[in-house]
PDB file of C-alpha atoms in Angstrom:
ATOM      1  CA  UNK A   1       9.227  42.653 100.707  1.00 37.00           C
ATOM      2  CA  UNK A   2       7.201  39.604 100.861  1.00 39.00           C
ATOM      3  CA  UNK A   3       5.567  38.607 104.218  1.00 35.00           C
ATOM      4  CA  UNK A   4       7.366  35.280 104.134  1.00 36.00           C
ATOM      5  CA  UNK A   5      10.451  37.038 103.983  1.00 36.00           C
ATOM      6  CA  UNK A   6       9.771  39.743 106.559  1.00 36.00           C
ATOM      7  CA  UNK A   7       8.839  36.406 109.294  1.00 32.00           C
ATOM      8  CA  UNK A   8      12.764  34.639 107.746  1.00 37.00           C
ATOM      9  CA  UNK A   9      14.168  38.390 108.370  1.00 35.00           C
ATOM     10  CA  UNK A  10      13.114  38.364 112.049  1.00 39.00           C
ATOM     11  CA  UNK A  11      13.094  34.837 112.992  1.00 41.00           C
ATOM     12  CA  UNK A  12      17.043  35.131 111.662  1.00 42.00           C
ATOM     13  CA  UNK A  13      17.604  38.493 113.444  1.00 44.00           C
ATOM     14  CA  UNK A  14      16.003  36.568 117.241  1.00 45.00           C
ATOM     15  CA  UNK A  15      18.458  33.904 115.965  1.00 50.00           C
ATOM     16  CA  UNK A  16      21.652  35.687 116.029  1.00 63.00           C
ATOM     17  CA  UNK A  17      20.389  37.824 119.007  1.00 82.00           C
ATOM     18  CA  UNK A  18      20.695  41.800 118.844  1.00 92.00           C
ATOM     19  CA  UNK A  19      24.152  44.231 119.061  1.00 93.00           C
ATOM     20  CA  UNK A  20      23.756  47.290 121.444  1.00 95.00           C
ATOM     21  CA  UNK A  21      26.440  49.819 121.583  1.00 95.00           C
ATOM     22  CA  UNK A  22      26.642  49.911 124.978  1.00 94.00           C
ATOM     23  CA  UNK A  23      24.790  48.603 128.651  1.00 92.00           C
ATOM     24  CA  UNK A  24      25.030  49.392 132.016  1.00 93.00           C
ATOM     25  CA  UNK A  25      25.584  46.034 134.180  1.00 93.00           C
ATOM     26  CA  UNK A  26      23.566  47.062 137.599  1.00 90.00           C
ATOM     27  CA  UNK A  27      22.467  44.234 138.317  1.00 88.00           C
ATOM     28  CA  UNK A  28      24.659  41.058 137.282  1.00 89.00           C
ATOM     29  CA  UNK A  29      22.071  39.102 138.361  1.00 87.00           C
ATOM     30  CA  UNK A  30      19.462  40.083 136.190  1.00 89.00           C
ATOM     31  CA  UNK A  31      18.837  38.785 132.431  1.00 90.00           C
ATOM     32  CA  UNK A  32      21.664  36.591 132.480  1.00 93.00           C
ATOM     33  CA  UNK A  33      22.566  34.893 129.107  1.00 94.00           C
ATOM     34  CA  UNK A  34      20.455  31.771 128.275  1.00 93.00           C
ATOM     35  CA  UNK A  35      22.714  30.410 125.104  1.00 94.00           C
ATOM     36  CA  UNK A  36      25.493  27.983 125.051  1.00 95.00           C
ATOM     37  CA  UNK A  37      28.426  29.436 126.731  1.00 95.00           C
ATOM     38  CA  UNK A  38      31.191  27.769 124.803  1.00 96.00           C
ATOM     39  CA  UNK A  39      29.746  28.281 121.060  1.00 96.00           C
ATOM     40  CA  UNK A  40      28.861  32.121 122.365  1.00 96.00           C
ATOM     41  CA  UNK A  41      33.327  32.381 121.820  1.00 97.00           C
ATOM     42  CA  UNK A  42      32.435  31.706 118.449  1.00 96.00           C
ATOM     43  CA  UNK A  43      30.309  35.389 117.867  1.00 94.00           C
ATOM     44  CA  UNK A  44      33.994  36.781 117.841  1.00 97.00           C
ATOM     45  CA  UNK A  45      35.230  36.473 114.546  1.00 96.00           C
ATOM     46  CA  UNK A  46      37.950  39.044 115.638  1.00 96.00           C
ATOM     47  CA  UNK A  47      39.953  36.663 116.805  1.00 97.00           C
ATOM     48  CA  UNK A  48      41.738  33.644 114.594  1.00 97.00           C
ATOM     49  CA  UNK A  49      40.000  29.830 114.520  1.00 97.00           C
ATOM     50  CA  UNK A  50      42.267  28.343 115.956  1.00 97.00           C
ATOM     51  CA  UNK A  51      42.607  30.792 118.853  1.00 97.00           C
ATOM     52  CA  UNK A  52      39.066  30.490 119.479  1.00 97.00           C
ATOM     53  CA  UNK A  53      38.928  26.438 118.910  1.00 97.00           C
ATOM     54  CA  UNK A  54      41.656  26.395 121.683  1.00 97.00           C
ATOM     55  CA  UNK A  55      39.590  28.662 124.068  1.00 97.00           C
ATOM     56  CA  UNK A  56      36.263  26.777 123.618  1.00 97.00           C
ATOM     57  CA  UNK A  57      38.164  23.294 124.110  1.00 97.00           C
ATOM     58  CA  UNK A  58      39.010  24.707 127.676  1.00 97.00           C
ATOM     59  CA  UNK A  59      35.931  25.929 128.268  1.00 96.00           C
ATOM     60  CA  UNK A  60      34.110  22.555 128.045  1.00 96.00           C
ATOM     61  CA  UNK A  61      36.491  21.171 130.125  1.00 95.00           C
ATOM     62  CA  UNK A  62      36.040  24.664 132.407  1.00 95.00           C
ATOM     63  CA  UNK A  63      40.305  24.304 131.984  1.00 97.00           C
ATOM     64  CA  UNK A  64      40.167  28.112 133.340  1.00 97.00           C
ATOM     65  CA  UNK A  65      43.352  30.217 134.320  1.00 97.00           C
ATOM     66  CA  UNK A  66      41.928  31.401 137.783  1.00 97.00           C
ATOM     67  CA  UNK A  67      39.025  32.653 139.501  1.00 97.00           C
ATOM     68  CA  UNK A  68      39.064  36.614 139.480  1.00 97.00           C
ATOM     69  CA  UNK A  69      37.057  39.235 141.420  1.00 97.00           C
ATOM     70  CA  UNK A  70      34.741  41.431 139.438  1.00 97.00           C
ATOM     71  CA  UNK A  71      35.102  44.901 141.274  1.00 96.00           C
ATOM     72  CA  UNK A  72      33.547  48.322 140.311  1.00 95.00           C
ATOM     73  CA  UNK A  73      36.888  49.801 139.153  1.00 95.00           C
ATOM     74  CA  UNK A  74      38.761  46.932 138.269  1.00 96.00           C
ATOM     75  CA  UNK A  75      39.221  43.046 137.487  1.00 97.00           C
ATOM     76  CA  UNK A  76      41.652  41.304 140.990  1.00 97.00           C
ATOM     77  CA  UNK A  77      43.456  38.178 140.015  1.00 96.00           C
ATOM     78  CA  UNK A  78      46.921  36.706 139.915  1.00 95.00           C
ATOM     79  CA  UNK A  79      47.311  38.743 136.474  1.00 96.00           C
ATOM     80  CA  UNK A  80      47.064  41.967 135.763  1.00 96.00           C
ATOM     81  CA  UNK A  81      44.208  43.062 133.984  1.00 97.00           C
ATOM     82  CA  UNK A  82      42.320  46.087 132.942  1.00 96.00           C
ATOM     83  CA  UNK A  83      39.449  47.385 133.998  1.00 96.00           C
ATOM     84  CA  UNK A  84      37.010  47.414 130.778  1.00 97.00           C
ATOM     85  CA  UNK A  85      34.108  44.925 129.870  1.00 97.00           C
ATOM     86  CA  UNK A  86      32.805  44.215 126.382  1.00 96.00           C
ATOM     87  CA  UNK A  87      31.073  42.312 124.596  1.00 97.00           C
ATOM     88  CA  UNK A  88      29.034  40.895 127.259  1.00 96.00           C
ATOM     89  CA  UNK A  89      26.205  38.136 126.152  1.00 96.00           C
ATOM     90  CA  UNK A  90      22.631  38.575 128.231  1.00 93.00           C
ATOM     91  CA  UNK A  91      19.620  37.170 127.228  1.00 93.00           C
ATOM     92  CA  UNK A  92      18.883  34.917 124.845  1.00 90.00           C
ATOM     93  CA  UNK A  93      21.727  35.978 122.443  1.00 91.00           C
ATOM     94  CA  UNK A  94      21.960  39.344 123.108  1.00 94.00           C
ATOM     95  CA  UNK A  95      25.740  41.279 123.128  1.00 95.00           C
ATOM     96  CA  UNK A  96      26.494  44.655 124.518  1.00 95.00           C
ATOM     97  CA  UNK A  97      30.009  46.291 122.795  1.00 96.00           C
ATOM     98  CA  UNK A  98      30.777  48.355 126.411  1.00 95.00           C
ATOM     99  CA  UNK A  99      29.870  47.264 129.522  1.00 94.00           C
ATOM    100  CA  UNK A 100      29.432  49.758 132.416  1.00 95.00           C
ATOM    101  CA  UNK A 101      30.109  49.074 135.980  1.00 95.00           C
ATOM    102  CA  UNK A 102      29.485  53.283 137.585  1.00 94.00           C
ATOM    103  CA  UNK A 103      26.427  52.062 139.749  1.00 93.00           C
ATOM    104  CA  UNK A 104      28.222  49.044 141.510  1.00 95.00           C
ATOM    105  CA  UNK A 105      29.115  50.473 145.128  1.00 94.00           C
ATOM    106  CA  UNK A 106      32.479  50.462 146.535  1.00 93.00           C
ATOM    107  CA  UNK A 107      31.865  46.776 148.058  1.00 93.00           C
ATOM    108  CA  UNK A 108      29.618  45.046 145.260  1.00 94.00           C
ATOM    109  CA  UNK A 109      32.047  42.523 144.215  1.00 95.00           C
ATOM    110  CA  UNK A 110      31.285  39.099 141.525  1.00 95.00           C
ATOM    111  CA  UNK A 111      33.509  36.099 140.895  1.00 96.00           C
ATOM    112  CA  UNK A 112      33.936  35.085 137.309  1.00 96.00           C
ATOM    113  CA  UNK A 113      36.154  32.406 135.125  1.00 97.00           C
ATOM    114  CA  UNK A 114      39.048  33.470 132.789  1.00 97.00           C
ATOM    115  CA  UNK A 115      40.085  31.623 130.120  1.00 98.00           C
ATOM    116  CA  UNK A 116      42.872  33.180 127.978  1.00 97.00           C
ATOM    117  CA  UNK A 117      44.964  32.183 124.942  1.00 97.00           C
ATOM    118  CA  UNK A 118      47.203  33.871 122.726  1.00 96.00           C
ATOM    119  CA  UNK A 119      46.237  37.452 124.218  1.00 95.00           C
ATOM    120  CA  UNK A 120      42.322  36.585 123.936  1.00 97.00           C
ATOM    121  CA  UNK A 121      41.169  36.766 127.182  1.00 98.00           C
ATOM    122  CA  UNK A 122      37.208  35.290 127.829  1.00 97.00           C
ATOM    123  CA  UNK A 123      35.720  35.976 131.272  1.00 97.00           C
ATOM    124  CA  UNK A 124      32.224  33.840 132.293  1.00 97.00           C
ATOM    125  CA  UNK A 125      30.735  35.435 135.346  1.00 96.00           C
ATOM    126  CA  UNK A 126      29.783  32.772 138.043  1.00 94.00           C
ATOM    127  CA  UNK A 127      26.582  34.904 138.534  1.00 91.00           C
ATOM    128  CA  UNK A 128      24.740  35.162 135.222  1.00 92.00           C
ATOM    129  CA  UNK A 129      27.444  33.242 132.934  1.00 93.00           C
ATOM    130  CA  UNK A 130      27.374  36.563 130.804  1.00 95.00           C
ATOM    131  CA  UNK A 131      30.247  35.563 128.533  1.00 97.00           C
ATOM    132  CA  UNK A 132      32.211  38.235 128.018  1.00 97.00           C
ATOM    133  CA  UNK A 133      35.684  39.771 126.690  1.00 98.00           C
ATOM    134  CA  UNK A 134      38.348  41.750 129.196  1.00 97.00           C
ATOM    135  CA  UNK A 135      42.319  42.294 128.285  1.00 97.00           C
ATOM    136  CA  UNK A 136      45.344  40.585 130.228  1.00 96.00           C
ATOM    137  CA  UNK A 137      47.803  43.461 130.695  1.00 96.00           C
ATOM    138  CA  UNK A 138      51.847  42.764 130.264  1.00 91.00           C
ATOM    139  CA  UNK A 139      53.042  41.523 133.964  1.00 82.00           C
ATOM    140  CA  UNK A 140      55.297  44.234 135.154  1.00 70.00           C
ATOM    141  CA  UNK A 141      59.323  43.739 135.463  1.00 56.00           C
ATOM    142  CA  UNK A 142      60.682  42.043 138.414  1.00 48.00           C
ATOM    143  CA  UNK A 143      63.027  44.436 140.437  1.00 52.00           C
ATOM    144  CA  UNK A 144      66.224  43.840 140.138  1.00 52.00           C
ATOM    145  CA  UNK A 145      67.600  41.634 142.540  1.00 47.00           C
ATOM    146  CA  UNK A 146      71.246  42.933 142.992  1.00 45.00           C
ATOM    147  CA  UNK A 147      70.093  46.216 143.837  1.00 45.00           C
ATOM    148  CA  UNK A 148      69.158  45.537 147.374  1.00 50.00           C
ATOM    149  CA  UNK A 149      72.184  42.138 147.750  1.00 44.00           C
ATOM    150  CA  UNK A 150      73.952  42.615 150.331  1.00 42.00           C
ATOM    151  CA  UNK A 151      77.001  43.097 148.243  1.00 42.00           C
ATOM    152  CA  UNK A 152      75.452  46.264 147.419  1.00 45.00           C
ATOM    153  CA  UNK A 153      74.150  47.508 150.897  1.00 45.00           C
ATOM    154  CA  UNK A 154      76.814  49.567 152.491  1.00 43.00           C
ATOM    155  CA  UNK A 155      74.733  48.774 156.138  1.00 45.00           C
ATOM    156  CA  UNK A 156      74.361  44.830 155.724  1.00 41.00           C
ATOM    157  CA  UNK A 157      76.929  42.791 158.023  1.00 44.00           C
ATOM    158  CA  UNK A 158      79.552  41.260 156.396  1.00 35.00           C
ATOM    159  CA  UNK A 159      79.606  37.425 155.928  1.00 40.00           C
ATOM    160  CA  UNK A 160      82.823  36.227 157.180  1.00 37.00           C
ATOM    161  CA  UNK A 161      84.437  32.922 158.333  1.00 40.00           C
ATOM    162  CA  UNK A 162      83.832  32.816 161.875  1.00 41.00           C
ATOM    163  CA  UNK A 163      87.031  33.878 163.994  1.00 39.00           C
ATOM    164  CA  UNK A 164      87.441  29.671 164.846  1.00 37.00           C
ATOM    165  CA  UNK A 165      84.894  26.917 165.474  1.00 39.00           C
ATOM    166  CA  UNK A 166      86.707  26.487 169.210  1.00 40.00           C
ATOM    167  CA  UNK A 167      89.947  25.931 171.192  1.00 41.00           C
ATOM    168  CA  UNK A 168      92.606  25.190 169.019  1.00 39.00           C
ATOM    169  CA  UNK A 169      93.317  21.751 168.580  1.00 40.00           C
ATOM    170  CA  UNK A 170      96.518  20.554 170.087  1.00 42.00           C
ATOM    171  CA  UNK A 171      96.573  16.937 169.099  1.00 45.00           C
ATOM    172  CA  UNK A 172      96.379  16.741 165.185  1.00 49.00           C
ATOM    173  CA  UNK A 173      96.827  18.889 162.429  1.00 52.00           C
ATOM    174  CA  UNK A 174      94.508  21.942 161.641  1.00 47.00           C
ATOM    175  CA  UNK A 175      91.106  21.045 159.372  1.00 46.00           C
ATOM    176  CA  UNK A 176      92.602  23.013 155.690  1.00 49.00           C
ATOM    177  CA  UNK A 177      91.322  26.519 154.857  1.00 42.00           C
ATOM    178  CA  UNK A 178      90.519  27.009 158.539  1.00 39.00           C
ATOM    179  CA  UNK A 179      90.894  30.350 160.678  1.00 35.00           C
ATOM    180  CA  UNK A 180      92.873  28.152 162.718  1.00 41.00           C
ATOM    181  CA  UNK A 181      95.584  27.111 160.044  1.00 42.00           C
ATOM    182  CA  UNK A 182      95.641  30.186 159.089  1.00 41.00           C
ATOM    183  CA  UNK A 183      96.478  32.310 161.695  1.00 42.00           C
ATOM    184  CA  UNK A 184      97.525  29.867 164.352  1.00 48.00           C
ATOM    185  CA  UNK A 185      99.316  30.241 167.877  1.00 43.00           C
ATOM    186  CA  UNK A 186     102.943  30.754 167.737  1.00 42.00           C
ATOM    187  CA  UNK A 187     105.483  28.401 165.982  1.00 40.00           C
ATOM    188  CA  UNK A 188     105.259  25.164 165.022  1.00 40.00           C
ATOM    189  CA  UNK A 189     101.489  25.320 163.713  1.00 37.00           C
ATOM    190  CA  UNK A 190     100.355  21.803 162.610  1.00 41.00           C
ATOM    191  CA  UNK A 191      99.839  22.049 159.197  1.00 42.00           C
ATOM    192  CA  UNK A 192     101.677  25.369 158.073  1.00 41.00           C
ATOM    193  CA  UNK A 193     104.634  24.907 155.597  1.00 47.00           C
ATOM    194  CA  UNK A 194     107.868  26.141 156.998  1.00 46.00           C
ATOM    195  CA  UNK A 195     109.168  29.524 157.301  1.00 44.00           C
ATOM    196  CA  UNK A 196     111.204  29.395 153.778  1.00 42.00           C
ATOM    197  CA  UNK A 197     111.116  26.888 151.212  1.00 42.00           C
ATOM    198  CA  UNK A 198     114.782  27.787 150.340  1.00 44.00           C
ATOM    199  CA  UNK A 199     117.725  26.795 151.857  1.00 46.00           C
ATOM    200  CA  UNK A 200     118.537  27.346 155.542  1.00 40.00           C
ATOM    201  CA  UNK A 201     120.910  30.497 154.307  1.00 40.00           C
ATOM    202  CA  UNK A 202     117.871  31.838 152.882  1.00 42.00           C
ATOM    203  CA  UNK A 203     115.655  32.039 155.504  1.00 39.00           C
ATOM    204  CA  UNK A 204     118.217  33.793 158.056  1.00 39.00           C
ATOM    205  CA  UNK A 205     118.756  36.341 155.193  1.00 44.00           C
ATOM    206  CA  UNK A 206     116.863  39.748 156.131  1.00 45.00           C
ATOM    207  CA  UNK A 207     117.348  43.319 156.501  1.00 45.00           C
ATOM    208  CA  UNK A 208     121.423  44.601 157.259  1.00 45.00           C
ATOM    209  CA  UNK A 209     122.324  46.840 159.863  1.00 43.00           C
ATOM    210  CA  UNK A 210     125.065  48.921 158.421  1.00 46.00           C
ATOM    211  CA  UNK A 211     127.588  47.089 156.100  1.00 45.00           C
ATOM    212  CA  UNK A 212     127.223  43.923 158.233  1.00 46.00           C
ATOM    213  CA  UNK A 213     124.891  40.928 157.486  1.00 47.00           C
ATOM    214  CA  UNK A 214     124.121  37.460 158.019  1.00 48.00           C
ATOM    215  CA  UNK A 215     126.248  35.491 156.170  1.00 52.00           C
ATOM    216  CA  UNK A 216     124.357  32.736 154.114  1.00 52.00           C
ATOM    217  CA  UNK A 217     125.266  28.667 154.764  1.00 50.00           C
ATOM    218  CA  UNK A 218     124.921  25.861 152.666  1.00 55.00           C
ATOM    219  CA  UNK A 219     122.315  23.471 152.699  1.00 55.00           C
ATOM    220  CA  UNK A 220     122.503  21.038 155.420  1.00 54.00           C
ATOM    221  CA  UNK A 221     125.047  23.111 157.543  1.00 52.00           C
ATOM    222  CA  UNK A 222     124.274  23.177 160.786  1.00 53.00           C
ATOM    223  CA  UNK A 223     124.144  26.508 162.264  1.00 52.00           C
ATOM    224  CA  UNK A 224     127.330  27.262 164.541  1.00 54.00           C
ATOM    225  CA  UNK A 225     126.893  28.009 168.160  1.00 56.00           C
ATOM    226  CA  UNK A 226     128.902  31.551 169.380  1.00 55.00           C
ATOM    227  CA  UNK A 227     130.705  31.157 172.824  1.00 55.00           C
ATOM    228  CA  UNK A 228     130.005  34.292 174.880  1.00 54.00           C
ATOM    229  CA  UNK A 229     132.627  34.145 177.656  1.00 59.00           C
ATOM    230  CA  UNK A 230     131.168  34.545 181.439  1.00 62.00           C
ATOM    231  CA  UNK A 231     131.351  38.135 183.630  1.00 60.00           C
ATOM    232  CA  UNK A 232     132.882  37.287 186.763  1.00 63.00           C
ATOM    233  CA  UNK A 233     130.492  37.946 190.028  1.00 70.00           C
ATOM    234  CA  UNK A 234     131.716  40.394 192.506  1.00 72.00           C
ATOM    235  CA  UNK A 235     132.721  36.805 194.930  1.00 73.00           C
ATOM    236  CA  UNK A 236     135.006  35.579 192.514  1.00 75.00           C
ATOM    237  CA  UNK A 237     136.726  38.671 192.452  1.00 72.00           C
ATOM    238  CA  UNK A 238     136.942  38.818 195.793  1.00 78.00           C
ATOM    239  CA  UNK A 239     138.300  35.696 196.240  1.00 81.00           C
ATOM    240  CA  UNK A 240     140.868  36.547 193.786  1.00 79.00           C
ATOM    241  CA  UNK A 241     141.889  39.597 195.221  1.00 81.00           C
ATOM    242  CA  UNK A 242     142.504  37.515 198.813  1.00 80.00           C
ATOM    243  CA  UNK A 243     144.704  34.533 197.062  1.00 82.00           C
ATOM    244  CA  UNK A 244     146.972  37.709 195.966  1.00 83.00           C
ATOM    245  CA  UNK A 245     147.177  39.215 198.937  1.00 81.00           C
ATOM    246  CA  UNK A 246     148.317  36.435 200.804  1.00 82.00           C
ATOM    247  CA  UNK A 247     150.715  35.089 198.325  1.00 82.00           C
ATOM    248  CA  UNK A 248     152.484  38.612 198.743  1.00 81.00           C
ATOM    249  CA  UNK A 249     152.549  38.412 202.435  1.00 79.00           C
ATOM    250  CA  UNK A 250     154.341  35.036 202.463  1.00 79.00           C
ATOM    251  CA  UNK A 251     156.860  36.476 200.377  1.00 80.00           C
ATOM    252  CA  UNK A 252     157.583  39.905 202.346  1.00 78.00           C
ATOM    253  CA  UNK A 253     158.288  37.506 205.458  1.00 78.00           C
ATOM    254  CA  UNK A 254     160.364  35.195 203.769  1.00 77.00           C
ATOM    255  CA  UNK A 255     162.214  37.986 202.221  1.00 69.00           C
TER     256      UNK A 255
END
């Protein structure tokens, strides 16, 4: 191979930057990538054009879906999302396939930008702008909400009508549908439809006793009044019993 070539060789393989299998991030802060963060989308030809056109439009306008943390064992956001790195940027156009986190204490903690569309999910550390890739996991079901209602909850009080909004009103009718129309205070309730639609007959109608019953009236009849004759008090008696008495004394002395 020519010299020329061997200096084109090179000077392309700087260009495009070098492809390690795998890095350990230690130090986010250190040899952070020096290239153009929204053309660096374009280094994964993994995912379609138009994906990827979308993405980098966003990315100019730093459009981003939120503002994760960066943890040791895992990426916090609104989403759910999994733990792994890859194909993190550094340098000049460097990329690292895996990413590992292991020597990050419990506390170290870095904010970064995620950008995702159609599954493709780019994160851009605030710290070093090391573009790199993470995946958006499927949000988990909702619970279901009817299995704690309280239609369901044998211990949760029971919604009813209140007993009645307050005294009973005596001067107009009952408000409809109320407690108070409903159950009301003796006869007469305001509001209430009569004892039986039917005819007058029908409402005296009920149970017999024996082979005797209420006879049934016409319409319009008035009901007729039953004369109970009075018990005499022990005075009238009395004074009975001394009007015959007499009478049959005048008579023995006339006799």
């Amino acid at each position: 191979m020519s010299l020329l070539a061997s200096i084109a060789l090179a000077a392309s393989g700087a260009a495009s930057g070098a492809v390690l299998p795998h890095c350990s991030w230690d130090k986010p802060g250190v040899n952070p990538f020096m290239g153009d963060v929204v053309a660096a989308v374009d280094r994964y030809t993994d995912i379609p054009a138009d994906t990827r056109a979308r993405l980098k439009e966003r990315m100019k306008k730093r459009d981003y879906d939120e503002l994760v943390s960066i943890q040791r064992d895992g990426i916090v956001g609104k989403a759910q999302y999994g733990s792994e790195i890859r194909d993190m940027y550094f340098g000049a156009n460097n990329v690292c396939k895996t990413v590992s986190r292991a020597k990050w204490s419990l506390k170290a903690e870095e904010r970064g930008l995620v950008y995702c569309e159609d599954g493709q999910c780019i994160l851009v550390p605030t710290v070093c702008r090391n573009v790199s890739r993470i995946t958006r996991l499927p949000s988990k079901a909702a619970p279901v909400a009817a299995a704690n209602s309280p239609a369901n909850d044998s211990q949760a009080p029971l919604e009813l009508e209140p007993t009645s909004a307050g005294p009973l009103a005596t001067g107009g009718p009952a408000a409809p549908g109320s407690f108070a129309q409903l159950a009301g205070a003796g006869s007469g309730l305001e509001g209430l439809p009569p004892t039986s639609a039917g005819p007058l007959g029908t409402a005296l109608q009920g149970p017999t006793t024996g082979a005797t019953s209420v006879p049934s009236l016409p319409a319009g009849t008035a009901t007729p009044q039953t004369v109970v004759p009075g018990v005499p008090e022990p005075g009238t008696w009395a004074m009975l019993l001394s009007g015959l008495f007499a009478v049959g004394f005048v008579a023995r002395r006339r006799a």
